[in-house]
PDB file of C-alpha atoms in Angstrom:
ATOM      1  CA  MET A  45     -14.867  -5.867   5.406  1.00 90.00           C
ATOM      2  CA  GLU A  46     -15.135  -8.998   3.293  1.00 93.00           C
ATOM      3  CA  LEU A  47     -15.812  -9.516  -0.416  1.00 91.00           C
ATOM      4  CA  ASN A  48     -16.394 -12.813  -2.222  1.00 93.00           C
ATOM      5  CA  VAL A  49     -15.489 -12.616  -5.923  1.00 91.00           C
ATOM      6  CA  HIS A  50     -16.093 -16.267  -6.851  1.00 86.00           C
ATOM      7  CA  LYS A  51     -17.809 -16.754 -10.210  1.00 84.00           C
ATOM      8  CA  LEU A  52     -16.944 -13.251 -11.455  1.00 87.00           C
ATOM      9  CA  THR A  53     -14.772 -12.420 -14.420  1.00 89.00           C
ATOM     10  CA  VAL A  54     -11.469 -10.715 -13.665  1.00 88.00           C
ATOM     11  CA  GLU A  55     -12.869  -7.379 -14.861  1.00 86.00           C
ATOM     12  CA  GLU A  56     -16.023  -7.707 -12.742  1.00 88.00           C
ATOM     13  CA  ALA A  57     -13.956  -8.730  -9.723  1.00 88.00           C
ATOM     14  CA  ILE A  58     -11.641  -5.721 -10.053  1.00 87.00           C
ATOM     15  CA  GLU A  59     -14.607  -3.374 -10.354  1.00 86.00           C
ATOM     16  CA  GLU A  60     -16.286  -4.893  -7.285  1.00 89.00           C
ATOM     17  CA  ILE A  61     -13.024  -4.699  -5.332  1.00 89.00           C
ATOM     18  CA  MET A  62     -12.601  -1.006  -6.133  1.00 87.00           C
ATOM     19  CA  PHE A  63     -16.210  -0.323  -5.083  1.00 87.00           C
ATOM     20  CA  LYS A  64     -15.570  -2.224  -1.859  1.00 89.00           C
ATOM     21  CA  PHE A  65     -12.447  -0.126  -1.166  1.00 88.00           C
ATOM     22  CA  GLU A  66     -14.692   2.951  -1.408  1.00 86.00           C
ATOM     23  CA  GLU A  67     -17.276   1.404   0.932  1.00 87.00           C
ATOM     24  CA  CYS A  68     -14.549   0.539   3.435  1.00 87.00           C
ATOM     25  CA  GLU A  69     -13.343   4.124   3.324  1.00 85.00           C
ATOM     26  CA  GLU A  70     -16.877   5.437   3.924  1.00 84.00           C
ATOM     27  CA  ILE A  71     -17.383   3.345   7.065  1.00 86.00           C
ATOM     28  CA  GLY A  72     -13.835   3.872   8.346  1.00 86.00           C
ATOM     29  CA  ASP A  73     -12.645   0.277   7.855  1.00 88.00           C
ATOM     30  CA  ASN A  74      -9.136   0.091   6.398  1.00 90.00           C
ATOM     31  CA  THR A  75      -9.017  -3.689   5.871  1.00 91.00           C
ATOM     32  CA  LEU A  76     -10.499  -5.584   2.936  1.00 92.00           C
ATOM     33  CA  LYS A  77     -10.573  -9.392   2.861  1.00 94.00           C
ATOM     34  CA  ILE A  78     -11.046 -10.679  -0.696  1.00 93.00           C
ATOM     35  CA  ILE A  79     -12.140 -14.298  -1.106  1.00 92.00           C
ATOM     36  CA  HIS A  80     -11.126 -15.404  -4.594  1.00 89.00           C
ATOM     37  CA  GLY A  81     -10.571 -19.138  -4.186  1.00 84.00           C
ATOM     38  CA  HIS A  82      -7.627 -21.152  -5.482  1.00 81.00           C
ATOM     39  CA  LYS A  83      -8.813 -24.553  -6.719  1.00 77.00           C
ATOM     40  CA  HIS A  84     -10.797 -23.659  -9.840  1.00 75.00           C
ATOM     41  CA  GLY A  85      -8.549 -21.149 -11.552  1.00 77.00           C
ATOM     42  CA  THR A  86      -6.245 -18.480 -10.266  1.00 85.00           C
ATOM     43  CA  ARG A  87      -6.812 -15.611 -12.698  1.00 89.00           C
ATOM     44  CA  ILE A  88      -8.446 -13.319 -10.124  1.00 89.00           C
ATOM     45  CA  LYS A  89      -5.906 -14.230  -7.443  1.00 89.00           C
ATOM     46  CA  ASP A  90      -2.972 -13.699  -9.798  1.00 90.00           C
ATOM     47  CA  THR A  91      -4.370 -10.367 -10.960  1.00 89.00           C
ATOM     48  CA  ILE A  92      -4.999  -8.849  -7.531  1.00 88.00           C
ATOM     49  CA  ARG A  93      -1.678 -10.044  -6.167  1.00 88.00           C
ATOM     50  CA  ALA A  94       0.259  -8.476  -9.060  1.00 88.00           C
ATOM     51  CA  ASN A  95       2.041  -5.139  -8.749  1.00 85.00           C
ATOM     52  CA  VAL A  96      -0.075  -3.769 -11.596  1.00 84.00           C
ATOM     53  CA  PHE A  97      -3.210  -4.095  -9.438  1.00 84.00           C
ATOM     54  CA  LEU A  98      -1.485  -2.487  -6.460  1.00 84.00           C
ATOM     55  CA  ASN A  99      -0.445   0.437  -8.666  1.00 83.00           C
ATOM     56  CA  GLU A 100      -4.006   0.686  -9.984  1.00 82.00           C
ATOM     57  CA  THR A 101      -5.409   0.958  -6.449  1.00 84.00           C
ATOM     58  CA  ALA A 102      -2.982   3.805  -5.801  1.00 83.00           C
ATOM     59  CA  ARG A 103      -4.250   5.527  -8.942  1.00 81.00           C
ATOM     60  CA  TYR A 104      -7.754   5.463  -7.443  1.00 81.00           C
ATOM     61  CA  GLY A 105      -6.493   6.936  -4.173  1.00 83.00           C
ATOM     62  CA  PHE A 106      -5.955   3.800  -2.069  1.00 85.00           C
ATOM     63  CA  LYS A 107      -2.405   3.076  -0.932  1.00 86.00           C
ATOM     64  CA  ILE A 108      -1.872  -0.536   0.157  1.00 87.00           C
ATOM     65  CA  ILE A 109       0.102  -0.464   3.407  1.00 89.00           C
ATOM     66  CA  SER A 110      -0.072  -4.172   4.238  1.00 90.00           C
ATOM     67  CA  LYS A 111      -0.995  -7.350   2.389  1.00 91.00           C
ATOM     68  CA  ASN A 112      -1.515 -10.876   3.673  1.00 91.00           C
ATOM     69  CA  TYR A 113      -1.400 -13.823   1.271  1.00 90.00           C
ATOM     70  CA  SER A 114      -1.028 -16.613   3.862  1.00 90.00           C
ATOM     71  CA  ASP A 115      -4.278 -18.310   2.754  1.00 90.00           C
ATOM     72  CA  PRO A 116      -4.115 -19.348  -0.935  1.00 90.00           C
ATOM     73  CA  GLY A 117      -7.824 -18.598  -1.439  1.00 90.00           C
ATOM     74  CA  VAL A 118      -7.885 -15.226   0.324  1.00 92.00           C
ATOM     75  CA  SER A 119      -6.035 -11.931  -0.047  1.00 92.00           C
ATOM     76  CA  ILE A 120      -6.212  -9.395   2.773  1.00 93.00           C
ATOM     77  CA  PHE A 121      -5.261  -5.776   2.155  1.00 92.00           C
ATOM     78  CA  GLN A 122      -4.828  -2.970   4.659  1.00 91.00           C
ATOM     79  CA  PHE A 123      -4.928   0.412   2.998  1.00 88.00           C
ATOM     80  CA  LYS A 124      -5.115   4.095   3.611  1.00 86.00           C
ATOM     81  CA  SER A 125      -6.967   6.551   1.476  1.00 79.00           C
ATOM     82  CA  SER A 126      -5.118   9.404  -0.141  1.00 70.00           C
ATOM     83  CA  LYS A 127      -8.265  10.829  -1.712  1.00 61.00           C
ATOM     84  CA  LYS A 128      -9.251  14.411  -1.155  1.00 53.00           C
ATOM     85  CA  SER A 129     -12.964  14.971  -0.795  1.00 45.00           C
ATOM     86  CA  VAL A 130     -14.384  17.406  -3.308  1.00 39.00           C
ATOM     87  CA  LYS A 131     -17.572  19.300  -2.556  1.00 38.00           C
ATOM     88  CA  ILE A 132     -19.608  20.100  -5.652  1.00 35.00           C
ATOM     89  CA  LYS A 133     -22.684  22.293  -5.519  1.00 39.00           C
ATOM     90  CA  PRO A 134     -25.946  20.489  -6.302  1.00 38.00           C
ATOM     91  CA  LYS A 135     -27.453  20.957  -9.756  1.00 40.00           C
ATOM     92  CA  THR A 136     -31.051  20.591 -10.793  1.00 39.00           C
ATOM     93  CA  SER A 137     -32.021  17.780 -13.098  1.00 39.00           C
ATOM     94  CA  PHE A 138     -31.917  18.478 -16.824  1.00 39.00           C
ATOM     95  CA  HIS A 139     -35.613  17.627 -17.135  1.00 41.00           C
ATOM     96  CA  GLY A 140     -36.780  19.284 -13.928  1.00 41.00           C
ATOM     97  CA  ILE A 141     -37.226  15.904 -12.221  1.00 39.00           C
ATOM     98  CA  LYS A 142     -36.242  16.096  -8.574  1.00 41.00           C
ATOM     99  CA  THR A 143     -35.515  12.388  -8.136  1.00 40.00           C
ATOM    100  CA  GLU A 144     -31.778  12.742  -8.518  1.00 42.00           C
ATOM    101  CA  ASN A 145     -29.302  14.650  -6.417  1.00 40.00           C
ATOM    102  CA  ARG A 146     -26.338  15.613  -8.557  1.00 40.00           C
ATOM    103  CA  ILE A 147     -23.789  15.846  -5.749  1.00 40.00           C
ATOM    104  CA  PRO A 148     -21.210  13.270  -6.762  1.00 40.00           C
ATOM    105  CA  THR A 149     -19.759  11.492  -3.780  1.00 56.00           C
ATOM    106  CA  LYS A 150     -18.436   8.574  -5.785  1.00 73.00           C
ATOM    107  CA  MET A 151     -16.815   8.128  -9.170  1.00 75.00           C
ATOM    108  CA  CYS A 152     -17.535   5.482 -11.792  1.00 78.00           C
ATOM    109  CA  ILE A 153     -14.456   3.320 -12.050  1.00 76.00           C
ATOM    110  CA  LYS A 154     -15.190   2.439 -15.659  1.00 75.00           C
ATOM    111  CA  CYS A 155     -15.969   5.930 -17.031  1.00 76.00           C
ATOM    112  CA  LYS A 156     -14.269   8.131 -14.414  1.00 74.00           C
ATOM    113  CA  LYS A 157     -17.483  10.206 -14.212  1.00 75.00           C
ATOM    114  CA  PRO A 158     -19.190  11.385 -10.988  1.00 77.00           C
ATOM    115  CA  LEU A 159     -22.045   9.115  -9.930  1.00 77.00           C
ATOM    116  CA  ILE A 160     -25.530  10.509  -9.325  1.00 78.00           C
ATOM    117  CA  LEU A 161     -27.462   9.597  -6.176  1.00 74.00           C
ATOM    118  CA  ILE A 162     -31.000   8.366  -6.834  1.00 76.00           C
ATOM    119  CA  LYS A 163     -32.782   9.385  -3.619  1.00 71.00           C
ATOM    120  CA  GLU A 164     -35.674   6.903  -3.672  1.00 74.00           C
ATOM    121  CA  SER A 165     -33.454   3.850  -3.839  1.00 75.00           C
ATOM    122  CA  ASN A 166     -30.199   5.152  -2.300  1.00 74.00           C
ATOM    123  CA  TRP A 167     -28.316   3.824  -5.331  1.00 79.00           C
ATOM    124  CA  TYR A 168     -25.752   5.685  -7.388  1.00 79.00           C
ATOM    125  CA  LYS A 169     -25.894   5.750 -11.187  1.00 82.00           C
ATOM    126  CA  CYS A 170     -23.243   6.620 -13.748  1.00 81.00           C
ATOM    127  CA  PRO A 171     -24.648   9.188 -16.195  1.00 79.00           C
ATOM    128  CA  LYS A 172     -22.447   7.874 -19.023  1.00 81.00           C
ATOM    129  CA  CYS A 173     -22.571   4.053 -18.828  1.00 82.00           C
ATOM    130  CA  GLY A 174     -25.656   3.641 -16.607  1.00 79.00           C
ATOM    131  CA  LYS A 175     -23.890   1.323 -14.102  1.00 78.00           C
ATOM    132  CA  LEU A 176     -25.649   1.193 -10.730  1.00 77.00           C
ATOM    133  CA  LYS A 177     -23.823   1.069  -7.398  1.00 76.00           C
ATOM    134  CA  LYS A 178     -25.165   0.777  -3.872  1.00 73.00           C
TER     135      LYS A 178
END
């Protein structure tokens, strides 16, 4: 899978990368190609190539097993997931509205809270910060 993080802040890029790791895991793809560029600043590149980032991915359940930095504008990571899937029983909405399914299949990276699936749009929403994720 490929992700272009041009024109994002470092924080936004890291969040998008972690979401993309989760998407890769869901579809069974264990390779993520991150296009960060190299001519107009290297903050994103430097951040994701640092050991701190690699340790952070492990904290979220993704162990980097191979990395390729041969292209200065691209970083390619092969990973394996060490996450354990947790099945949580569905709950009804607090207001009796049946538009949300409260079976968290994903976690908000920012808040560490389970995301809620909004059935009509197939988007996930964080109940704490309100961040939406496809």
